[in-house]
């Protein structure tokens, strides 16, 4: 009998990947994904702990779910298994068990391959099953090879965890030490994804460019070499990777941007701040000028590379002059897109106990100023495309009838009227307008691009 599984995912792309893999682990037990929690046989909250209020959000969600669980208990098919997974579970597992004893399973990011055993235990016994170990074995060695399709654009985790210990960040504590999956395992997973219809793969890791592994020839491979290997897979048309650390941007990876056509010209390379004093306090181990020089080298290799980044404003002790240095760095680099956050003290991290915490109003006003600058850069970047044709990989149907959504090589969302036959294909689209967060375009009739021998050319009708 099939059972209904609902997973709610917060946070980063790694969590999205983990949720997909949890569904893969549960599929042999009869669980099939559904779109809403009410009436589900299992509900998993896959949580994020990176910034504020994460735990409160989880507890308020649990309050709602408890009512659904109680309602289901009164019906004939009885039980809803309720689980909290991810980084809040890892960091605050015991508190969850104490405060919400109706939760059946609490497990962190490194143990979800043991879900079948946890489910069996939870079914037998009353009380919560808590599993927040960092096991010696890698979950990747135990996850099923059979995976549900991730669609045209898929995530593939290659690296996990972090040894950098930036002083603001919980990741080294919730995800654990840096770990690289073996090259062979990654290539095999990529081939399976492509066989299932995937055309674009985003390689994931908290420090993805720290990935390293043994190549079949006995030499040590870095991420650049791995990307070259993946580019050999027929039918894999686009490769991306995220998130990178400036310290791990190896020469070969930079060269790959020049030499591998499937590697897309977009790079998310967080710098966090533009003041050397703050960068040192953050334990980033590089200066603002190191970052400028690195971006220069990347742009020499790939002149049209679109840059993205993460920024934190209001780090403890940040002065007006420090913040001005961040604005200066942003102006110097010119971002196509970026994420910016107010500093949020995370329990257990060194910066959270720094005496020089800044008032909320200062953080607010700095965030507003930074976002204004970043938005202006994004708008200018997108406007530069109006009137140009760009190759778009359509990966979803749009909200409006007859519309498809896809991405340009530079990660812009593009929508256009297009026949559903074009899903999964790279099509030339003329950009008609640049909106705040996307481009609107028209499919250029008759023009069609593919690097893949798996996709026979199609002739587009005028109505395409
Ligand atoms: N406060 C604010 N932002 C944070 N980030 C990580 N930790 C914190 C924190 N304590 C941001 C960083 C990181 C992104 C994923 O989240 O910019 O790159
Ligand atoms: Fe956190 Fe720094 Fe590691 Fe990124 S590099 S995950 S910001 S500790």
PDB file of N, CA and C in Angstrom, residues 140-205:
ATOM      1  N   UNK A 140      26.514   8.624   1.841  1.00  0.00           N
ATOM      2  CA  UNK A 140      26.475   8.455   0.384  1.00  0.00           C
ATOM      3  C   UNK A 140      26.735   6.999  -0.024  1.00  0.00           C
ATOM      4  N   UNK A 141      27.430   6.252   0.854  1.00  0.00           N
ATOM      5  CA  UNK A 141      27.678   4.839   0.529  1.00  0.00           C
ATOM      6  C   UNK A 141      26.438   3.981   0.746  1.00  0.00           C
ATOM      7  N   UNK A 142      25.416   4.557   1.353  1.00  0.00           N
ATOM      8  CA  UNK A 142      24.230   3.756   1.687  1.00  0.00           C
ATOM      9  C   UNK A 142      22.958   4.226   0.996  1.00  0.00           C
ATOM     10  N   UNK A 143      23.021   5.374   0.355  1.00  0.00           N
ATOM     11  CA  UNK A 143      21.804   5.880  -0.292  1.00  0.00           C
ATOM     12  C   UNK A 143      21.502   5.023  -1.521  1.00  0.00           C
ATOM     13  N   UNK A 144      20.214   4.833  -1.818  1.00  0.00           N
ATOM     14  CA  UNK A 144      19.875   3.967  -2.950  1.00  0.00           C
ATOM     15  C   UNK A 144      20.328   4.571  -4.283  1.00  0.00           C
ATOM     16  N   UNK A 145      20.737   3.690  -5.194  1.00  0.00           N
ATOM     17  CA  UNK A 145      21.095   4.170  -6.532  1.00  0.00           C
ATOM     18  C   UNK A 145      19.859   4.610  -7.288  1.00  0.00           C
ATOM     19  N   UNK A 146      18.778   3.890  -7.047  1.00  0.00           N
ATOM     20  CA  UNK A 146      17.517   4.270  -7.684  1.00  0.00           C
ATOM     21  C   UNK A 146      17.079   5.608  -7.127  1.00  0.00           C
ATOM     22  N   UNK A 147      16.951   6.592  -7.999  1.00  0.00           N
ATOM     23  CA  UNK A 147      16.530   7.898  -7.509  1.00  0.00           C
ATOM     24  C   UNK A 147      15.353   8.373  -8.334  1.00  0.00           C
ATOM     25  N   UNK A 148      14.446   9.088  -7.674  1.00  0.00           N
ATOM     26  CA  UNK A 148      13.356   9.700  -8.404  1.00  0.00           C
ATOM     27  C   UNK A 148      13.936  10.764  -9.324  1.00  0.00           C
ATOM     28  N   UNK A 149      13.276  11.064 -10.435  1.00  0.00           N
ATOM     29  CA  UNK A 149      13.811  12.051 -11.363  1.00  0.00           C
ATOM     30  C   UNK A 149      13.822  13.428 -10.698  1.00  0.00           C
ATOM     31  N   UNK A 150      14.906  14.144 -10.875  1.00  0.00           N
ATOM     32  CA  UNK A 150      14.964  15.520 -10.365  1.00  0.00           C
ATOM     33  C   UNK A 150      14.582  16.509 -11.460  1.00  0.00           C
ATOM     34  N   UNK A 151      14.310  16.002 -12.653  1.00  0.00           N
ATOM     35  CA  UNK A 151      13.903  16.901 -13.723  1.00  0.00           C
ATOM     36  C   UNK A 151      15.084  17.403 -14.544  1.00  0.00           C
ATOM     37  N   UNK A 152      14.800  18.432 -15.337  1.00  0.00           N
ATOM     38  CA  UNK A 152      15.779  18.934 -16.312  1.00  0.00           C
ATOM     39  C   UNK A 152      17.031  19.471 -15.623  1.00  0.00           C
ATOM     40  N   UNK A 153      16.809  20.153 -14.505  1.00  0.00           N
ATOM     41  CA  UNK A 153      17.933  20.752 -13.789  1.00  0.00           C
ATOM     42  C   UNK A 153      18.029  20.094 -12.420  1.00  0.00           C
ATOM     43  N   UNK A 154      19.164  19.493 -12.124  1.00  0.00           N
ATOM     44  CA  UNK A 154      19.263  18.686 -10.901  1.00  0.00           C
ATOM     45  C   UNK A 154      20.447  19.117 -10.045  1.00  0.00           C
ATOM     46  N   UNK A 155      20.343  18.806  -8.763  1.00  0.00           N
ATOM     47  CA  UNK A 155      21.450  19.023  -7.836  1.00  0.00           C
ATOM     48  C   UNK A 155      22.190  17.708  -7.616  1.00  0.00           C
ATOM     49  N   UNK A 156      23.493  17.810  -7.429  1.00  0.00           N
ATOM     50  CA  UNK A 156      24.282  16.633  -7.092  1.00  0.00           C
ATOM     51  C   UNK A 156      25.285  17.035  -6.003  1.00  0.00           C
ATOM     52  N   UNK A 157      25.138  16.459  -4.820  1.00  0.00           N
ATOM     53  CA  UNK A 157      26.048  16.805  -3.719  1.00  0.00           C
ATOM     54  C   UNK A 157      27.381  16.122  -3.945  1.00  0.00           C
ATOM     55  N   UNK A 158      28.459  16.885  -3.990  1.00  0.00           N
ATOM     56  CA  UNK A 158      29.795  16.303  -4.191  1.00  0.00           C
ATOM     57  C   UNK A 158      30.662  16.465  -2.943  1.00  0.00           C
ATOM     58  N   UNK A 159      30.318  17.447  -2.142  1.00  0.00           N
ATOM     59  CA  UNK A 159      31.154  17.792  -0.991  1.00  0.00           C
ATOM     60  C   UNK A 159      30.208  18.259   0.095  1.00  0.00           C
ATOM     61  N   UNK A 160      30.579  18.022   1.321  1.00  0.00           N
ATOM     62  CA  UNK A 160      29.717  18.480   2.390  1.00  0.00           C
ATOM     63  C   UNK A 160      30.555  18.897   3.588  1.00  0.00           C
ATOM     64  N   UNK A 161      29.990  19.765   4.411  1.00  0.00           N
ATOM     65  CA  UNK A 161      30.665  20.162   5.634  1.00  0.00           C
ATOM     66  C   UNK A 161      31.701  21.241   5.400  1.00  0.00           C
ATOM     67  N   UNK A 162      32.276  21.715   6.501  1.00  0.00           N
ATOM     68  CA  UNK A 162      33.183  22.849   6.397  1.00  0.00           C
ATOM     69  C   UNK A 162      34.192  22.828   7.534  1.00  0.00           C
ATOM     70  N   UNK A 163      35.463  23.051   7.187  1.00  0.00           N
ATOM     71  CA  UNK A 163      36.522  23.141   8.195  1.00  0.00           C
ATOM     72  C   UNK A 163      37.037  24.571   8.346  1.00  0.00           C
ATOM     73  N   UNK A 164      36.354  25.532   7.747  1.00  0.00           N
ATOM     74  CA  UNK A 164      36.912  26.885   7.705  1.00  0.00           C
ATOM     75  C   UNK A 164      36.617  27.676   8.989  1.00  0.00           C
ATOM     76  N   UNK A 165      35.526  27.374   9.635  1.00  0.00           N
ATOM     77  CA  UNK A 165      35.169  28.032  10.897  1.00  0.00           C
ATOM     78  C   UNK A 165      35.177  29.554  10.824  1.00  0.00           C
ATOM     79  N   UNK A 166      34.459  30.107   9.863  1.00  0.00           N
ATOM     80  CA  UNK A 166      34.184  31.544   9.898  1.00  0.00           C
ATOM     81  C   UNK A 166      33.472  31.780  11.233  1.00  0.00           C
ATOM     82  N   UNK A 167      33.782  32.886  11.889  1.00  0.00           N
ATOM     83  CA  UNK A 167      33.348  33.027  13.288  1.00  0.00           C
ATOM     84  C   UNK A 167      31.847  33.264  13.448  1.00  0.00           C
ATOM     85  N   UNK A 168      31.142  33.531  12.312  1.00  0.00           N
ATOM     86  CA  UNK A 168      29.696  33.780  12.402  1.00  0.00           C
ATOM     87  C   UNK A 168      28.865  32.531  12.115  1.00  0.00           C
ATOM     88  N   UNK A 169      29.493  31.456  11.667  1.00  0.00           N
ATOM     89  CA  UNK A 169      28.752  30.407  10.946  1.00  0.00           C
ATOM     90  C   UNK A 169      28.550  29.114  11.721  1.00  0.00           C
ATOM     91  N   UNK A 170      27.336  28.566  11.662  1.00  0.00           N
ATOM     92  CA  UNK A 170      27.030  27.307  12.359  1.00  0.00           C
ATOM     93  C   UNK A 170      27.356  26.062  11.542  1.00  0.00           C
ATOM     94  N   UNK A 171      27.623  26.261  10.254  1.00  0.00           N
ATOM     95  CA  UNK A 171      27.750  25.092   9.372  1.00  0.00           C
ATOM     96  C   UNK A 171      28.777  24.054   9.841  1.00  0.00           C
ATOM     97  N   UNK A 172      29.972  24.492  10.294  1.00  0.00           N
ATOM     98  CA  UNK A 172      30.932  23.467  10.730  1.00  0.00           C
ATOM     99  C   UNK A 172      30.396  22.605  11.878  1.00  0.00           C
ATOM    100  N   UNK A 173      29.450  23.175  12.648  1.00  0.00           N
ATOM    101  CA  UNK A 173      28.893  22.411  13.777  1.00  0.00           C
ATOM    102  C   UNK A 173      27.700  21.556  13.360  1.00  0.00           C
ATOM    103  N   UNK A 174      26.895  22.038  12.399  1.00  0.00           N
ATOM    104  CA  UNK A 174      25.693  21.270  12.053  1.00  0.00           C
ATOM    105  C   UNK A 174      25.951  20.256  10.940  1.00  0.00           C
ATOM    106  N   UNK A 175      26.847  20.600  10.011  1.00  0.00           N
ATOM    107  CA  UNK A 175      27.096  19.678   8.890  1.00  0.00           C
ATOM    108  C   UNK A 175      28.352  18.849   9.103  1.00  0.00           C
ATOM    109  N   UNK A 176      29.175  19.279  10.058  1.00  0.00           N
ATOM    110  CA  UNK A 176      30.369  18.503  10.360  1.00  0.00           C
ATOM    111  C   UNK A 176      31.556  18.861   9.482  1.00  0.00           C
ATOM    112  N   UNK A 177      32.593  18.017   9.561  1.00  0.00           N
ATOM    113  CA  UNK A 177      33.862  18.277   8.883  1.00  0.00           C
ATOM    114  C   UNK A 177      33.723  18.133   7.362  1.00  0.00           C
ATOM    115  N   UNK A 178      34.669  18.754   6.661  1.00  0.00           N
ATOM    116  CA  UNK A 178      34.668  18.659   5.195  1.00  0.00           C
ATOM    117  C   UNK A 178      34.800  17.210   4.744  1.00  0.00           C
ATOM    118  N   UNK A 179      33.979  16.863   3.778  1.00  0.00           N
ATOM    119  CA  UNK A 179      34.019  15.517   3.229  1.00  0.00           C
ATOM    120  C   UNK A 179      33.788  15.592   1.729  1.00  0.00           C
ATOM    121  N   UNK A 180      34.629  14.896   0.959  1.00  0.00           N
ATOM    122  CA  UNK A 180      34.448  14.857  -0.497  1.00  0.00           C
ATOM    123  C   UNK A 180      33.995  13.467  -0.914  1.00  0.00           C
ATOM    124  N   UNK A 181      32.957  13.394  -1.709  1.00  0.00           N
ATOM    125  CA  UNK A 181      32.552  12.076  -2.228  1.00  0.00           C
ATOM    126  C   UNK A 181      33.558  11.614  -3.281  1.00  0.00           C
ATOM    127  N   UNK A 182      33.739  10.291  -3.402  1.00  0.00           N
ATOM    128  CA  UNK A 182      34.668   9.791  -4.418  1.00  0.00           C
ATOM    129  C   UNK A 182      34.199  10.164  -5.831  1.00  0.00           C
ATOM    130  N   UNK A 183      35.163  10.448  -6.706  1.00  0.00           N
ATOM    131  CA  UNK A 183      34.867  10.867  -8.082  1.00  0.00           C
ATOM    132  C   UNK A 183      33.965   9.866  -8.797  1.00  0.00           C
ATOM    133  N   UNK A 184      34.310   8.592  -8.646  1.00  0.00           N
ATOM    134  CA  UNK A 184      33.548   7.542  -9.361  1.00  0.00           C
ATOM    135  C   UNK A 184      32.063   7.584  -9.020  1.00  0.00           C
ATOM    136  N   UNK A 185      31.802   7.751  -7.704  1.00  0.00           N
ATOM    137  CA  UNK A 185      30.412   7.788  -7.227  1.00  0.00           C
ATOM    138  C   UNK A 185      29.665   8.986  -7.833  1.00  0.00           C
ATOM    139  N   UNK A 186      30.364  10.099  -7.934  1.00  0.00           N
ATOM    140  CA  UNK A 186      29.745  11.315  -8.469  1.00  0.00           C
ATOM    141  C   UNK A 186      29.445  11.146  -9.959  1.00  0.00           C
ATOM    142  N   UNK A 187      30.427  10.618 -10.691  1.00  0.00           N
ATOM    143  CA  UNK A 187      30.238  10.451 -12.139  1.00  0.00           C
ATOM    144  C   UNK A 187      29.084   9.479 -12.394  1.00  0.00           C
ATOM    145  N   UNK A 188      29.023   8.415 -11.600  1.00  0.00           N
ATOM    146  CA  UNK A 188      27.934   7.442 -11.776  1.00  0.00           C
ATOM    147  C   UNK A 188      26.580   8.100 -11.498  1.00  0.00           C
ATOM    148  N   UNK A 189      26.508   8.904 -10.450  1.00  0.00           N
ATOM    149  CA  UNK A 189      25.236   9.569 -10.138  1.00  0.00           C
ATOM    150  C   UNK A 189      24.860  10.557 -11.237  1.00  0.00           C
ATOM    151  N   UNK A 190      25.854  11.263 -11.770  1.00  0.00           N
ATOM    152  CA  UNK A 190      25.583  12.221 -12.860  1.00  0.00           C
ATOM    153  C   UNK A 190      25.038  11.485 -14.082  1.00  0.00           C
ATOM    154  N   UNK A 191      25.620  10.322 -14.397  1.00  0.00           N
ATOM    155  CA  UNK A 191      25.151   9.558 -15.563  1.00  0.00           C
ATOM    156  C   UNK A 191      23.712   9.097 -15.364  1.00  0.00           C
ATOM    157  N   UNK A 192      23.399   8.676 -14.150  1.00  0.00           N
ATOM    158  CA  UNK A 192      22.016   8.242 -13.888  1.00  0.00           C
ATOM    159  C   UNK A 192      21.054   9.411 -14.031  1.00  0.00           C
ATOM    160  N   UNK A 193      21.456  10.573 -13.535  1.00  0.00           N
ATOM    161  CA  UNK A 193      20.580  11.752 -13.663  1.00  0.00           C
ATOM    162  C   UNK A 193      20.341  12.070 -15.138  1.00  0.00           C
ATOM    163  N   UNK A 194      21.402  12.062 -15.924  1.00  0.00           N
ATOM    164  CA  UNK A 194      21.270  12.413 -17.350  1.00  0.00           C
ATOM    165  C   UNK A 194      20.403  11.373 -18.059  1.00  0.00           C
ATOM    166  N   UNK A 195      20.586  10.100 -17.698  1.00  0.00           N
ATOM    167  CA  UNK A 195      19.750   9.056 -18.311  1.00  0.00           C
ATOM    168  C   UNK A 195      18.282   9.284 -17.974  1.00  0.00           C
ATOM    169  N   UNK A 196      18.021   9.898 -16.823  1.00  0.00           N
ATOM    170  CA  UNK A 196      16.645  10.176 -16.407  1.00  0.00           C
ATOM    171  C   UNK A 196      16.106  11.502 -16.940  1.00  0.00           C
ATOM    172  N   UNK A 197      16.853  12.176 -17.801  1.00  0.00           N
ATOM    173  CA  UNK A 197      16.323  13.387 -18.433  1.00  0.00           C
ATOM    174  C   UNK A 197      16.956  14.693 -17.987  1.00  0.00           C
ATOM    175  N   UNK A 198      17.896  14.611 -17.039  1.00  0.00           N
ATOM    176  CA  UNK A 198      18.544  15.844 -16.572  1.00  0.00           C
ATOM    177  C   UNK A 198      19.495  16.388 -17.639  1.00  0.00           C
ATOM    178  N   UNK A 199      19.472  17.705 -17.832  1.00  0.00           N
ATOM    179  CA  UNK A 199      20.357  18.355 -18.809  1.00  0.00           C
ATOM    180  C   UNK A 199      21.334  19.307 -18.152  1.00  0.00           C
ATOM    181  N   UNK A 200      21.010  19.710 -16.925  1.00  0.00           N
ATOM    182  CA  UNK A 200      21.876  20.644 -16.207  1.00  0.00           C
ATOM    183  C   UNK A 200      22.095  20.105 -14.801  1.00  0.00           C
ATOM    184  N   UNK A 201      23.349  20.058 -14.376  1.00  0.00           N
ATOM    185  CA  UNK A 201      23.645  19.605 -13.013  1.00  0.00           C
ATOM    186  C   UNK A 201      24.369  20.711 -12.264  1.00  0.00           C
ATOM    187  N   UNK A 202      23.887  20.997 -11.068  1.00  0.00           N
ATOM    188  CA  UNK A 202      24.587  21.918 -10.176  1.00  0.00           C
ATOM    189  C   UNK A 202      25.265  21.090  -9.099  1.00  0.00           C
ATOM    190  N   UNK A 203      26.585  21.140  -9.090  1.00  0.00           N
ATOM    191  CA  UNK A 203      27.355  20.409  -8.085  1.00  0.00           C
ATOM    192  C   UNK A 203      27.282  21.192  -6.778  1.00  0.00           C
ATOM    193  N   UNK A 204      26.938  20.476  -5.715  1.00  0.00           N
ATOM    194  CA  UNK A 204      26.704  21.163  -4.445  1.00  0.00           C
ATOM    195  C   UNK A 204      27.760  20.816  -3.402  1.00  0.00           C
ATOM    196  N   UNK A 205      28.058  21.803  -2.589  1.00  0.00           N
ATOM    197  CA  UNK A 205      28.873  21.588  -1.404  1.00  0.00           C
ATOM    198  C   UNK A 205      28.897  22.859  -0.598  1.00  0.00           C
TER     199      UNK A 205
END
